[in-house]
Amino acid sequence: MRILVVEDSSRLRSLLTECLLKAGYVPDAVATAAEFEQYAAAGGYTAYVIDLGLPDLDGIDLIRKLRNRSDITPILVVTARASVPDRIIGLDRGADDYLIKPFNHDEFLARLRALLRRPVQLAPLEISIGTLKVCAESGEASYQGERIALRPTEARLLKLLVQRKGRIVPRSVIEATLFRFAQDCCANTIDQIVSRLRKALCERSHEIQIKTIKGTGYTLDASPHTLDV
C-alpha cells in the first residue's frame, strides 16, 4: 500500500517514513503542499498523511482542494493544533482522522490501519471524454466501442491525462507515474510515449488533443481541432 506523507519537519518526516516502511507500507514523503499535489496527481495512493502547518499552504486548504476535486483518498491529519475547534474544522473540511503531536508511532499505525478498513465511496469505473472511454483501473481505452491498442505505459499515461483533463500534468508527475525508478526513464522516453499515444488517438479522432506545454508538461484537450504532432 502506497502512503503519501506531507510534513515540513525533516526529522518527523524521516521518522514517519521509517515507521511506515517497517510496517510494510510504501511511503512517499514531501515537505510542501506543492510537492504533495504533484505526487497526488499521479494517483495510486492508499492514504494521505497531512501536517497542517505547511510552509506554502495551510493543510486545511490543501485538504479542501483535494475534496473539491473529488479525491476520496482517506486522510489522516497529524498536527500540533490540539484545540477542539481546530479538530472540528479539520474533520469538517474533509479529514478522516486527526492525530495530535507528539504521538506514539504505534497509535499512528493503528489509526492508519483503522482508516484503511473503512469503506470508501467507489470511484467511477470508467472515465469518458465524448465517445472515448478509459478504464479508471487499467487505463484500457475504447473509442466508439472499438478497443484502442495501447502499450502499458501509454495506457497509464492516458489514464493520468484523462483524470486531469484540462489541467497541465508536469513531466515530473508523468515520470513518477510511468516509472518506478528514475534510471528507467531516458531523456526522450516520455516524448516517445506521448508521440505513440497521440498517433493511436489520432487514428480514431482529431477531437482529442494532447497539447505540449513547453518546459512544463502536457495537457489533454477535447475540442475539434487538429492534433499537436
mmCIF file of the C-alpha atoms, coordinates in Angstrom:
data_MODEL
# 
_entry.id   MODEL 
# 
loop_
_atom_site.group_PDB 
_atom_site.id 
_atom_site.type_symbol 
_atom_site.label_atom_id 
_atom_site.label_alt_id 
_atom_site.label_comp_id 
_atom_site.label_asym_id 
_atom_site.label_entity_id 
_atom_site.label_seq_id 
_atom_site.pdbx_PDB_ins_code 
_atom_site.Cartn_x 
_atom_site.Cartn_y 
_atom_site.Cartn_z 
_atom_site.occupancy 
_atom_site.B_iso_or_equiv 
_atom_site.pdbx_formal_charge 
_atom_site.auth_seq_id 
_atom_site.auth_comp_id 
_atom_site.auth_asym_id 
_atom_site.auth_atom_id 
_atom_site.pdbx_PDB_model_num 
ATOM 1   C CA . MET A 1 1   ? 0.000   0.000  0.000   1.00 0.00 ? 1   MET A CA 1 
ATOM 2   C CA . ARG A 1 2   ? 1.352   3.403  -1.004  1.00 0.00 ? 2   ARG A CA 1 
ATOM 3   C CA . ILE A 1 3   ? 1.088   6.251  1.510   1.00 0.00 ? 3   ILE A CA 1 
ATOM 4   C CA . LEU A 1 4   ? 1.776   9.900  0.664   1.00 0.00 ? 4   LEU A CA 1 
ATOM 5   C CA . VAL A 1 5   ? 3.057   11.988 3.594   1.00 0.00 ? 5   VAL A CA 1 
ATOM 6   C CA . VAL A 1 6   ? 3.462   15.771 3.695   1.00 0.00 ? 6   VAL A CA 1 
ATOM 7   C CA . GLU A 1 7   ? 5.359   17.033 6.756   1.00 0.00 ? 7   GLU A CA 1 
ATOM 8   C CA . ASP A 1 8   ? 7.635   20.070 6.826   1.00 0.00 ? 8   ASP A CA 1 
ATOM 9   C CA . SER A 1 9   ? 9.782   18.845 9.751   1.00 0.00 ? 9   SER A CA 1 
ATOM 10  C CA . SER A 1 10  ? 12.624  16.839 8.207   1.00 0.00 ? 10  SER A CA 1 
ATOM 11  C CA . ARG A 1 11  ? 13.108  14.876 11.439  1.00 0.00 ? 11  ARG A CA 1 
ATOM 12  C CA . LEU A 1 12  ? 9.463   13.830 11.745  1.00 0.00 ? 12  LEU A CA 1 
ATOM 13  C CA . ARG A 1 13  ? 9.258   13.183 8.003   1.00 0.00 ? 13  ARG A CA 1 
ATOM 14  C CA . SER A 1 14  ? 12.167  10.749 8.306   1.00 0.00 ? 14  SER A CA 1 
ATOM 15  C CA . LEU A 1 15  ? 10.659  9.079  11.380  1.00 0.00 ? 15  LEU A CA 1 
ATOM 16  C CA . LEU A 1 16  ? 7.274   8.630  9.697   1.00 0.00 ? 16  LEU A CA 1 
ATOM 17  C CA . THR A 1 17  ? 8.922   7.227  6.583   1.00 0.00 ? 17  THR A CA 1 
ATOM 18  C CA . GLU A 1 18  ? 10.899  4.709  8.656   1.00 0.00 ? 18  GLU A CA 1 
ATOM 19  C CA . CYS A 1 19  ? 7.802   3.799  10.670  1.00 0.00 ? 19  CYS A CA 1 
ATOM 20  C CA . LEU A 1 20  ? 5.735   3.166  7.538   1.00 0.00 ? 20  LEU A CA 1 
ATOM 21  C CA . LEU A 1 21  ? 8.480   1.162  5.845   1.00 0.00 ? 21  LEU A CA 1 
ATOM 22  C CA . LYS A 1 22  ? 8.858   -1.115 8.876   1.00 0.00 ? 22  LYS A CA 1 
ATOM 23  C CA . ALA A 1 23  ? 5.083   -1.652 8.887   1.00 0.00 ? 23  ALA A CA 1 
ATOM 24  C CA . GLY A 1 24  ? 5.176   -2.822 5.267   1.00 0.00 ? 24  GLY A CA 1 
ATOM 25  C CA . TYR A 1 25  ? 3.847   0.317  3.552   1.00 0.00 ? 25  TYR A CA 1 
ATOM 26  C CA . VAL A 1 26  ? 5.451   2.097  0.598   1.00 0.00 ? 26  VAL A CA 1 
ATOM 27  C CA . PRO A 1 27  ? 5.720   5.762  1.642   1.00 0.00 ? 27  PRO A CA 1 
ATOM 28  C CA . ASP A 1 28  ? 6.489   8.878  -0.362  1.00 0.00 ? 28  ASP A CA 1 
ATOM 29  C CA . ALA A 1 29  ? 7.297   11.833 1.906   1.00 0.00 ? 29  ALA A CA 1 
ATOM 30  C CA . VAL A 1 30  ? 7.428   15.502 0.874   1.00 0.00 ? 30  VAL A CA 1 
ATOM 31  C CA . ALA A 1 31  ? 7.839   18.825 2.669   1.00 0.00 ? 31  ALA A CA 1 
ATOM 32  C CA . THR A 1 32  ? 5.426   21.192 0.905   1.00 0.00 ? 32  THR A CA 1 
ATOM 33  C CA . ALA A 1 33  ? 1.871   21.321 -0.385  1.00 0.00 ? 33  ALA A CA 1 
ATOM 34  C CA . ALA A 1 34  ? 3.153   21.967 -3.908  1.00 0.00 ? 34  ALA A CA 1 
ATOM 35  C CA . GLU A 1 35  ? 5.221   18.766 -3.855  1.00 0.00 ? 35  GLU A CA 1 
ATOM 36  C CA . PHE A 1 36  ? 2.302   16.873 -2.339  1.00 0.00 ? 36  PHE A CA 1 
ATOM 37  C CA . GLU A 1 37  ? -0.033  17.950 -5.145  1.00 0.00 ? 37  GLU A CA 1 
ATOM 38  C CA . GLN A 1 38  ? 2.443   16.823 -7.788  1.00 0.00 ? 38  GLN A CA 1 
ATOM 39  C CA . TYR A 1 39  ? 2.730   13.364 -6.243  1.00 0.00 ? 39  TYR A CA 1 
ATOM 40  C CA . ALA A 1 40  ? -1.004  13.071 -5.547  1.00 0.00 ? 40  ALA A CA 1 
ATOM 41  C CA . ALA A 1 41  ? -1.772  13.923 -9.169  1.00 0.00 ? 41  ALA A CA 1 
ATOM 42  C CA . ALA A 1 42  ? -0.020  10.719 -10.213 1.00 0.00 ? 42  ALA A CA 1 
ATOM 43  C CA . GLY A 1 43  ? -2.590  8.717  -8.223  1.00 0.00 ? 43  GLY A CA 1 
ATOM 44  C CA . GLY A 1 44  ? -2.266  5.238  -6.772  1.00 0.00 ? 44  GLY A CA 1 
ATOM 45  C CA . TYR A 1 45  ? -2.070  6.195  -3.089  1.00 0.00 ? 45  TYR A CA 1 
ATOM 46  C CA . THR A 1 46  ? -4.000  4.269  -0.454  1.00 0.00 ? 46  THR A CA 1 
ATOM 47  C CA . ALA A 1 47  ? -3.984  7.105  2.097   1.00 0.00 ? 47  ALA A CA 1 
ATOM 48  C CA . TYR A 1 48  ? -2.625  10.581 2.743   1.00 0.00 ? 48  TYR A CA 1 
ATOM 49  C CA . VAL A 1 49  ? -0.919  11.764 5.947   1.00 0.00 ? 49  VAL A CA 1 
ATOM 50  C CA . ILE A 1 50  ? -1.093  15.565 6.109   1.00 0.00 ? 50  ILE A CA 1 
ATOM 51  C CA . ASP A 1 51  ? 0.523   18.013 8.514   1.00 0.00 ? 51  ASP A CA 1 
ATOM 52  C CA . LEU A 1 52  ? -1.437  21.260 8.802   1.00 0.00 ? 52  LEU A CA 1 
ATOM 53  C CA . GLY A 1 53  ? 1.481   23.647 9.388   1.00 0.00 ? 53  GLY A CA 1 
ATOM 54  C CA . LEU A 1 54  ? 2.974   23.635 5.895   1.00 0.00 ? 54  LEU A CA 1 
ATOM 55  C CA . PRO A 1 55  ? 5.251   26.427 4.653   1.00 0.00 ? 55  PRO A CA 1 
ATOM 56  C CA . ASP A 1 56  ? 3.424   27.200 1.396   1.00 0.00 ? 56  ASP A CA 1 
ATOM 57  C CA . LEU A 1 57  ? -0.235  26.406 2.126   1.00 0.00 ? 57  LEU A CA 1 
ATOM 58  C CA . ASP A 1 58  ? -2.276  25.690 5.233   1.00 0.00 ? 58  ASP A CA 1 
ATOM 59  C CA . GLY A 1 59  ? -3.016  21.965 5.439   1.00 0.00 ? 59  GLY A CA 1 
ATOM 60  C CA . ILE A 1 60  ? -6.732  22.678 5.844   1.00 0.00 ? 60  ILE A CA 1 
ATOM 61  C CA . ASP A 1 61  ? -6.740  24.459 2.480   1.00 0.00 ? 61  ASP A CA 1 
ATOM 62  C CA . LEU A 1 62  ? -4.857  21.545 0.930   1.00 0.00 ? 62  LEU A CA 1 
ATOM 63  C CA . ILE A 1 63  ? -7.487  19.116 2.221   1.00 0.00 ? 63  ILE A CA 1 
ATOM 64  C CA . ARG A 1 64  ? -10.257 21.350 0.890   1.00 0.00 ? 64  ARG A CA 1 
ATOM 65  C CA . LYS A 1 65  ? -8.623  21.398 -2.553  1.00 0.00 ? 65  LYS A CA 1 
ATOM 66  C CA . LEU A 1 66  ? -8.366  17.601 -2.594  1.00 0.00 ? 66  LEU A CA 1 
ATOM 67  C CA . ARG A 1 67  ? -12.022 17.126 -1.686  1.00 0.00 ? 67  ARG A CA 1 
ATOM 68  C CA . ASN A 1 68  ? -13.200 19.835 -4.091  1.00 0.00 ? 68  ASN A CA 1 
ATOM 69  C CA . ARG A 1 69  ? -11.706 17.890 -6.975  1.00 0.00 ? 69  ARG A CA 1 
ATOM 70  C CA . SER A 1 70  ? -13.361 14.651 -5.773  1.00 0.00 ? 70  SER A CA 1 
ATOM 71  C CA . ASP A 1 71  ? -10.224 12.987 -4.407  1.00 0.00 ? 71  ASP A CA 1 
ATOM 72  C CA . ILE A 1 72  ? -11.689 10.427 -1.992  1.00 0.00 ? 72  ILE A CA 1 
ATOM 73  C CA . THR A 1 73  ? -8.361  9.071  -0.675  1.00 0.00 ? 73  THR A CA 1 
ATOM 74  C CA . PRO A 1 74  ? -8.523  8.664  3.146   1.00 0.00 ? 74  PRO A CA 1 
ATOM 75  C CA . ILE A 1 75  ? -6.734  11.475 5.017   1.00 0.00 ? 75  ILE A CA 1 
ATOM 76  C CA . LEU A 1 76  ? -5.042  11.257 8.431   1.00 0.00 ? 76  LEU A CA 1 
ATOM 77  C CA . VAL A 1 77  ? -4.092  14.665 9.839   1.00 0.00 ? 77  VAL A CA 1 
ATOM 78  C CA . VAL A 1 78  ? -1.030  14.872 12.104  1.00 0.00 ? 78  VAL A CA 1 
ATOM 79  C CA . THR A 1 79  ? -0.686  18.280 13.733  1.00 0.00 ? 79  THR A CA 1 
ATOM 80  C CA . ALA A 1 80  ? 0.159   20.281 16.840  1.00 0.00 ? 80  ALA A CA 1 
ATOM 81  C CA . ARG A 1 81  ? -3.198  22.090 16.626  1.00 0.00 ? 81  ARG A CA 1 
ATOM 82  C CA . ALA A 1 82  ? -4.850  20.458 19.611  1.00 0.00 ? 82  ALA A CA 1 
ATOM 83  C CA . SER A 1 83  ? -7.929  22.593 20.307  1.00 0.00 ? 83  SER A CA 1 
ATOM 84  C CA . VAL A 1 84  ? -11.416 21.187 19.811  1.00 0.00 ? 84  VAL A CA 1 
ATOM 85  C CA . PRO A 1 85  ? -12.341 23.919 17.256  1.00 0.00 ? 85  PRO A CA 1 
ATOM 86  C CA . ASP A 1 86  ? -9.228  23.052 15.207  1.00 0.00 ? 86  ASP A CA 1 
ATOM 87  C CA . ARG A 1 87  ? -10.158 19.376 15.212  1.00 0.00 ? 87  ARG A CA 1 
ATOM 88  C CA . ILE A 1 88  ? -13.728 20.154 14.186  1.00 0.00 ? 88  ILE A CA 1 
ATOM 89  C CA . ILE A 1 89  ? -12.542 22.334 11.298  1.00 0.00 ? 89  ILE A CA 1 
ATOM 90  C CA . GLY A 1 90  ? -10.137 19.650 10.096  1.00 0.00 ? 90  GLY A CA 1 
ATOM 91  C CA . LEU A 1 91  ? -12.774 16.931 10.119  1.00 0.00 ? 91  LEU A CA 1 
ATOM 92  C CA . ASP A 1 92  ? -15.428 19.170 8.581   1.00 0.00 ? 92  ASP A CA 1 
ATOM 93  C CA . ARG A 1 93  ? -13.083 20.145 5.739   1.00 0.00 ? 93  ARG A CA 1 
ATOM 94  C CA . GLY A 1 94  ? -12.594 16.515 4.752   1.00 0.00 ? 94  GLY A CA 1 
ATOM 95  C CA . ALA A 1 95  ? -10.048 14.818 7.020   1.00 0.00 ? 95  ALA A CA 1 
ATOM 96  C CA . ASP A 1 96  ? -10.997 11.288 8.105   1.00 0.00 ? 96  ASP A CA 1 
ATOM 97  C CA . ASP A 1 97  ? -8.988  11.225 11.348  1.00 0.00 ? 97  ASP A CA 1 
ATOM 98  C CA . TYR A 1 98  ? -6.980  13.691 13.424  1.00 0.00 ? 98  TYR A CA 1 
ATOM 99  C CA . LEU A 1 99  ? -3.856  12.865 15.467  1.00 0.00 ? 99  LEU A CA 1 
ATOM 100 C CA . ILE A 1 100 ? -2.218  15.384 17.822  1.00 0.00 ? 100 ILE A CA 1 
ATOM 101 C CA . LYS A 1 101 ? 1.582   15.798 18.033  1.00 0.00 ? 101 LYS A CA 1 
ATOM 102 C CA . PRO A 1 102 ? 3.516   14.429 19.787  1.00 0.00 ? 102 PRO A CA 1 
ATOM 103 C CA . PHE A 1 103 ? 2.079   10.985 19.226  1.00 0.00 ? 103 PHE A CA 1 
ATOM 104 C CA . ASN A 1 104 ? 3.104   7.367  19.700  1.00 0.00 ? 104 ASN A CA 1 
ATOM 105 C CA . HIS A 1 105 ? 4.079   5.638  16.471  1.00 0.00 ? 105 HIS A CA 1 
ATOM 106 C CA . ASP A 1 106 ? 2.097   2.522  17.386  1.00 0.00 ? 106 ASP A CA 1 
ATOM 107 C CA . GLU A 1 107 ? -1.021  4.664  17.734  1.00 0.00 ? 107 GLU A CA 1 
ATOM 108 C CA . PHE A 1 108 ? -0.217  6.336  14.406  1.00 0.00 ? 108 PHE A CA 1 
ATOM 109 C CA . LEU A 1 109 ? -0.102  2.942  12.679  1.00 0.00 ? 109 LEU A CA 1 
ATOM 110 C CA . ALA A 1 110 ? -3.246  1.756  14.473  1.00 0.00 ? 110 ALA A CA 1 
ATOM 111 C CA . ARG A 1 111 ? -5.165  4.837  13.333  1.00 0.00 ? 111 ARG A CA 1 
ATOM 112 C CA . LEU A 1 112 ? -3.893  4.340  9.789   1.00 0.00 ? 112 LEU A CA 1 
ATOM 113 C CA . ARG A 1 113 ? -4.994  0.689  9.805   1.00 0.00 ? 113 ARG A CA 1 
ATOM 114 C CA . ALA A 1 114 ? -8.418  1.689  11.126  1.00 0.00 ? 114 ALA A CA 1 
ATOM 115 C CA . LEU A 1 115 ? -8.708  4.328  8.424   1.00 0.00 ? 115 LEU A CA 1 
ATOM 116 C CA . LEU A 1 116 ? -7.901  1.825  5.698   1.00 0.00 ? 116 LEU A CA 1 
ATOM 117 C CA . ARG A 1 117 ? -10.536 -0.595 6.988   1.00 0.00 ? 117 ARG A CA 1 
ATOM 118 C CA . ARG A 1 118 ? -13.315 1.932  6.459   1.00 0.00 ? 118 ARG A CA 1 
ATOM 119 C CA . PRO A 1 119 ? -15.415 1.573  3.313   1.00 0.00 ? 119 PRO A CA 1 
ATOM 120 C CA . VAL A 1 120 ? -14.860 4.410  0.855   1.00 0.00 ? 120 VAL A CA 1 
ATOM 121 C CA . GLN A 1 121 ? -17.030 5.865  -1.848  1.00 0.00 ? 121 GLN A CA 1 
ATOM 122 C CA . LEU A 1 122 ? -16.465 3.972  -5.064  1.00 0.00 ? 122 LEU A CA 1 
ATOM 123 C CA . ALA A 1 123 ? -14.711 5.919  -7.777  1.00 0.00 ? 123 ALA A CA 1 
ATOM 124 C CA . PRO A 1 124 ? -16.097 5.726  -11.332 1.00 0.00 ? 124 PRO A CA 1 
ATOM 125 C CA . LEU A 1 125 ? -15.057 2.527  -13.105 1.00 0.00 ? 125 LEU A CA 1 
ATOM 126 C CA . GLU A 1 126 ? -14.899 4.334  -16.433 1.00 0.00 ? 126 GLU A CA 1 
ATOM 127 C CA . ILE A 1 127 ? -13.906 7.855  -17.416 1.00 0.00 ? 127 ILE A CA 1 
ATOM 128 C CA . SER A 1 128 ? -15.425 9.315  -20.577 1.00 0.00 ? 128 SER A CA 1 
ATOM 129 C CA . ILE A 1 129 ? -14.486 12.148 -22.902 1.00 0.00 ? 129 ILE A CA 1 
ATOM 130 C CA . GLY A 1 130 ? -17.103 12.153 -25.619 1.00 0.00 ? 130 GLY A CA 1 
ATOM 131 C CA . THR A 1 131 ? -17.031 8.665  -27.069 1.00 0.00 ? 131 THR A CA 1 
ATOM 132 C CA . LEU A 1 132 ? -13.535 7.953  -25.738 1.00 0.00 ? 132 LEU A CA 1 
ATOM 133 C CA . LYS A 1 133 ? -13.819 5.714  -22.680 1.00 0.00 ? 133 LYS A CA 1 
ATOM 134 C CA . VAL A 1 134 ? -10.922 4.895  -20.345 1.00 0.00 ? 134 VAL A CA 1 
ATOM 135 C CA . CYS A 1 135 ? -10.988 2.243  -17.625 1.00 0.00 ? 135 CYS A CA 1 
ATOM 136 C CA . ALA A 1 136 ? -10.156 4.016  -14.340 1.00 0.00 ? 136 ALA A CA 1 
ATOM 137 C CA . GLU A 1 137 ? -8.341  0.928  -13.056 1.00 0.00 ? 137 GLU A CA 1 
ATOM 138 C CA . SER A 1 138 ? -6.300  -0.344 -16.033 1.00 0.00 ? 138 SER A CA 1 
ATOM 139 C CA . GLY A 1 139 ? -6.176  2.613  -18.419 1.00 0.00 ? 139 GLY A CA 1 
ATOM 140 C CA . GLU A 1 140 ? -7.535  0.469  -21.270 1.00 0.00 ? 140 GLU A CA 1 
ATOM 141 C CA . ALA A 1 141 ? -9.337  2.646  -23.794 1.00 0.00 ? 141 ALA A CA 1 
ATOM 142 C CA . SER A 1 142 ? -12.005 2.338  -26.446 1.00 0.00 ? 142 SER A CA 1 
ATOM 143 C CA . TYR A 1 143 ? -13.391 4.789  -28.975 1.00 0.00 ? 143 TYR A CA 1 
ATOM 144 C CA . GLN A 1 144 ? -16.987 4.445  -30.212 1.00 0.00 ? 144 GLN A CA 1 
ATOM 145 C CA . GLY A 1 145 ? -16.967 0.939  -28.750 1.00 0.00 ? 145 GLY A CA 1 
ATOM 146 C CA . GLU A 1 146 ? -13.746 -0.137 -30.504 1.00 0.00 ? 146 GLU A CA 1 
ATOM 147 C CA . ARG A 1 147 ? -10.762 -1.022 -28.324 1.00 0.00 ? 147 ARG A CA 1 
ATOM 148 C CA . ILE A 1 148 ? -7.602  1.068  -28.820 1.00 0.00 ? 148 ILE A CA 1 
ATOM 149 C CA . ALA A 1 149 ? -4.409  -0.991 -28.737 1.00 0.00 ? 149 ALA A CA 1 
ATOM 150 C CA . LEU A 1 150 ? -2.042  0.658  -26.252 1.00 0.00 ? 150 LEU A CA 1 
ATOM 151 C CA . ARG A 1 151 ? 1.172   -0.392 -24.552 1.00 0.00 ? 151 ARG A CA 1 
ATOM 152 C CA . PRO A 1 152 ? 1.048   -0.432 -20.708 1.00 0.00 ? 152 PRO A CA 1 
ATOM 153 C CA . THR A 1 153 ? 2.948   2.871  -20.390 1.00 0.00 ? 153 THR A CA 1 
ATOM 154 C CA . GLU A 1 154 ? 0.648   4.519  -22.941 1.00 0.00 ? 154 GLU A CA 1 
ATOM 155 C CA . ALA A 1 155 ? -2.429  3.275  -21.072 1.00 0.00 ? 155 ALA A CA 1 
ATOM 156 C CA . ARG A 1 156 ? -1.114  4.650  -17.762 1.00 0.00 ? 156 ARG A CA 1 
ATOM 157 C CA . LEU A 1 157 ? -0.331  7.991  -19.393 1.00 0.00 ? 157 LEU A CA 1 
ATOM 158 C CA . LEU A 1 158 ? -3.776  8.217  -20.978 1.00 0.00 ? 158 LEU A CA 1 
ATOM 159 C CA . LYS A 1 159 ? -5.463  7.439  -17.660 1.00 0.00 ? 159 LYS A CA 1 
ATOM 160 C CA . LEU A 1 160 ? -3.426  10.166 -15.956 1.00 0.00 ? 160 LEU A CA 1 
ATOM 161 C CA . LEU A 1 161 ? -4.194  12.741 -18.660 1.00 0.00 ? 161 LEU A CA 1 
ATOM 162 C CA . VAL A 1 162 ? -7.913  11.904 -18.669 1.00 0.00 ? 162 VAL A CA 1 
ATOM 163 C CA . GLN A 1 163 ? -8.103  12.193 -14.881 1.00 0.00 ? 163 GLN A CA 1 
ATOM 164 C CA . ARG A 1 164 ? -6.504  15.637 -15.177 1.00 0.00 ? 164 ARG A CA 1 
ATOM 165 C CA . LYS A 1 165 ? -8.307  16.734 -18.362 1.00 0.00 ? 165 LYS A CA 1 
ATOM 166 C CA . GLY A 1 166 ? -7.877  20.455 -18.999 1.00 0.00 ? 166 GLY A CA 1 
ATOM 167 C CA . ARG A 1 167 ? -5.052  20.779 -16.463 1.00 0.00 ? 167 ARG A CA 1 
ATOM 168 C CA . ILE A 1 168 ? -1.307  20.690 -17.077 1.00 0.00 ? 168 ILE A CA 1 
ATOM 169 C CA . VAL A 1 169 ? 0.347   17.455 -15.965 1.00 0.00 ? 169 VAL A CA 1 
ATOM 170 C CA . PRO A 1 170 ? 4.047   18.160 -15.212 1.00 0.00 ? 170 PRO A CA 1 
ATOM 171 C CA . ARG A 1 171 ? 6.670   15.901 -16.734 1.00 0.00 ? 171 ARG A CA 1 
ATOM 172 C CA . SER A 1 172 ? 7.869   15.046 -13.212 1.00 0.00 ? 172 SER A CA 1 
ATOM 173 C CA . VAL A 1 173 ? 4.413   13.666 -12.359 1.00 0.00 ? 173 VAL A CA 1 
ATOM 174 C CA . ILE A 1 174 ? 4.306   11.675 -15.608 1.00 0.00 ? 174 ILE A CA 1 
ATOM 175 C CA . GLU A 1 175 ? 7.752   10.248 -14.873 1.00 0.00 ? 175 GLU A CA 1 
ATOM 176 C CA . ALA A 1 176 ? 6.714   9.280  -11.330 1.00 0.00 ? 176 ALA A CA 1 
ATOM 177 C CA . THR A 1 177 ? 3.555   7.615  -12.673 1.00 0.00 ? 177 THR A CA 1 
ATOM 178 C CA . LEU A 1 178 ? 5.129   5.664  -15.516 1.00 0.00 ? 178 LEU A CA 1 
ATOM 179 C CA . PHE A 1 179 ? 8.448   4.622  -13.994 1.00 0.00 ? 179 PHE A CA 1 
ATOM 180 C CA . ARG A 1 180 ? 9.320   3.191  -10.607 1.00 0.00 ? 180 ARG A CA 1 
ATOM 181 C CA . PHE A 1 181 ? 12.938  4.328  -10.769 1.00 0.00 ? 181 PHE A CA 1 
ATOM 182 C CA . ALA A 1 182 ? 14.419  7.418  -12.426 1.00 0.00 ? 182 ALA A CA 1 
ATOM 183 C CA . GLN A 1 183 ? 17.008  5.319  -14.269 1.00 0.00 ? 183 GLN A CA 1 
ATOM 184 C CA . ASP A 1 184 ? 14.162  3.607  -16.140 1.00 0.00 ? 184 ASP A CA 1 
ATOM 185 C CA . CYS A 1 185 ? 13.418  6.906  -17.881 1.00 0.00 ? 185 CYS A CA 1 
ATOM 186 C CA . CYS A 1 186 ? 15.770  8.281  -20.557 1.00 0.00 ? 186 CYS A CA 1 
ATOM 187 C CA . ALA A 1 187 ? 15.641  11.927 -21.600 1.00 0.00 ? 187 ALA A CA 1 
ATOM 188 C CA . ASN A 1 188 ? 13.289  11.356 -24.543 1.00 0.00 ? 188 ASN A CA 1 
ATOM 189 C CA . THR A 1 189 ? 11.333  8.347  -23.244 1.00 0.00 ? 189 THR A CA 1 
ATOM 190 C CA . ILE A 1 190 ? 8.290   10.394 -22.216 1.00 0.00 ? 190 ILE A CA 1 
ATOM 191 C CA . ASP A 1 191 ? 8.307   12.203 -25.574 1.00 0.00 ? 191 ASP A CA 1 
ATOM 192 C CA . GLN A 1 192 ? 8.259   8.860  -27.366 1.00 0.00 ? 192 GLN A CA 1 
ATOM 193 C CA . ILE A 1 193 ? 5.356   7.560  -25.265 1.00 0.00 ? 193 ILE A CA 1 
ATOM 194 C CA . VAL A 1 194 ? 3.384   10.765 -25.855 1.00 0.00 ? 194 VAL A CA 1 
ATOM 195 C CA . SER A 1 195 ? 4.046   10.540 -29.593 1.00 0.00 ? 195 SER A CA 1 
ATOM 196 C CA . ARG A 1 196 ? 2.785   6.940  -29.769 1.00 0.00 ? 196 ARG A CA 1 
ATOM 197 C CA . LEU A 1 197 ? -0.308  7.784  -27.732 1.00 0.00 ? 197 LEU A CA 1 
ATOM 198 C CA . ARG A 1 198 ? -1.054  10.793 -29.957 1.00 0.00 ? 198 ARG A CA 1 
ATOM 199 C CA . LYS A 1 199 ? -0.821  8.586  -33.023 1.00 0.00 ? 199 LYS A CA 1 
ATOM 200 C CA . ALA A 1 200 ? -3.156  5.963  -31.513 1.00 0.00 ? 200 ALA A CA 1 
ATOM 201 C CA . LEU A 1 201 ? -5.739  8.622  -30.635 1.00 0.00 ? 201 LEU A CA 1 
ATOM 202 C CA . CYS A 1 202 ? -5.343  10.429 -33.961 1.00 0.00 ? 202 CYS A CA 1 
ATOM 203 C CA . GLU A 1 203 ? -6.277  7.241  -35.800 1.00 0.00 ? 203 GLU A CA 1 
ATOM 204 C CA . ARG A 1 204 ? -9.662  7.401  -34.043 1.00 0.00 ? 204 ARG A CA 1 
ATOM 205 C CA . SER A 1 205 ? -10.451 11.102 -33.681 1.00 0.00 ? 205 SER A CA 1 
ATOM 206 C CA . HIS A 1 206 ? -8.956  14.566 -34.211 1.00 0.00 ? 206 HIS A CA 1 
ATOM 207 C CA . GLU A 1 207 ? -11.098 15.994 -31.410 1.00 0.00 ? 207 GLU A CA 1 
ATOM 208 C CA . ILE A 1 208 ? -8.890  14.631 -28.605 1.00 0.00 ? 208 ILE A CA 1 
ATOM 209 C CA . GLN A 1 209 ? -5.611  16.508 -28.399 1.00 0.00 ? 209 GLN A CA 1 
ATOM 210 C CA . ILE A 1 210 ? -2.525  16.057 -26.231 1.00 0.00 ? 210 ILE A CA 1 
ATOM 211 C CA . LYS A 1 211 ? -1.021  19.520 -26.065 1.00 0.00 ? 211 LYS A CA 1 
ATOM 212 C CA . THR A 1 212 ? 2.625   20.138 -25.204 1.00 0.00 ? 212 THR A CA 1 
ATOM 213 C CA . ILE A 1 213 ? 3.257   22.894 -22.666 1.00 0.00 ? 213 ILE A CA 1 
ATOM 214 C CA . LYS A 1 214 ? 6.903   23.673 -23.392 1.00 0.00 ? 214 LYS A CA 1 
ATOM 215 C CA . GLY A 1 215 ? 9.199   23.285 -20.420 1.00 0.00 ? 215 GLY A CA 1 
ATOM 216 C CA . THR A 1 216 ? 6.340   22.082 -18.198 1.00 0.00 ? 216 THR A CA 1 
ATOM 217 C CA . GLY A 1 217 ? 4.397   19.031 -19.338 1.00 0.00 ? 217 GLY A CA 1 
ATOM 218 C CA . TYR A 1 218 ? 1.257   18.038 -21.207 1.00 0.00 ? 218 TYR A CA 1 
ATOM 219 C CA . THR A 1 219 ? -2.479  18.551 -21.070 1.00 0.00 ? 219 THR A CA 1 
ATOM 220 C CA . LEU A 1 220 ? -5.419  16.712 -22.624 1.00 0.00 ? 220 LEU A CA 1 
ATOM 221 C CA . ASP A 1 221 ? -7.972  18.735 -24.534 1.00 0.00 ? 221 ASP A CA 1 
ATOM 222 C CA . ALA A 1 222 ? -11.142 17.563 -26.243 1.00 0.00 ? 222 ALA A CA 1 
ATOM 223 C CA . SER A 1 223 ? -12.176 20.069 -28.878 1.00 0.00 ? 223 SER A CA 1 
ATOM 224 C CA . PRO A 1 224 ? -12.492 19.864 -32.660 1.00 0.00 ? 224 PRO A CA 1 
ATOM 225 C CA . HIS A 1 225 ? -9.043  20.791 -33.921 1.00 0.00 ? 225 HIS A CA 1 
ATOM 226 C CA . THR A 1 226 ? -6.021  19.050 -35.360 1.00 0.00 ? 226 THR A CA 1 
ATOM 227 C CA . LEU A 1 227 ? -3.763  17.117 -33.023 1.00 0.00 ? 227 LEU A CA 1 
ATOM 228 C CA . ASP A 1 228 ? -0.469  18.670 -31.922 1.00 0.00 ? 228 ASP A CA 1 
ATOM 229 C CA . VAL A 1 229 ? 2.101   16.361 -33.587 1.00 0.00 ? 229 VAL A CA 1 
# 
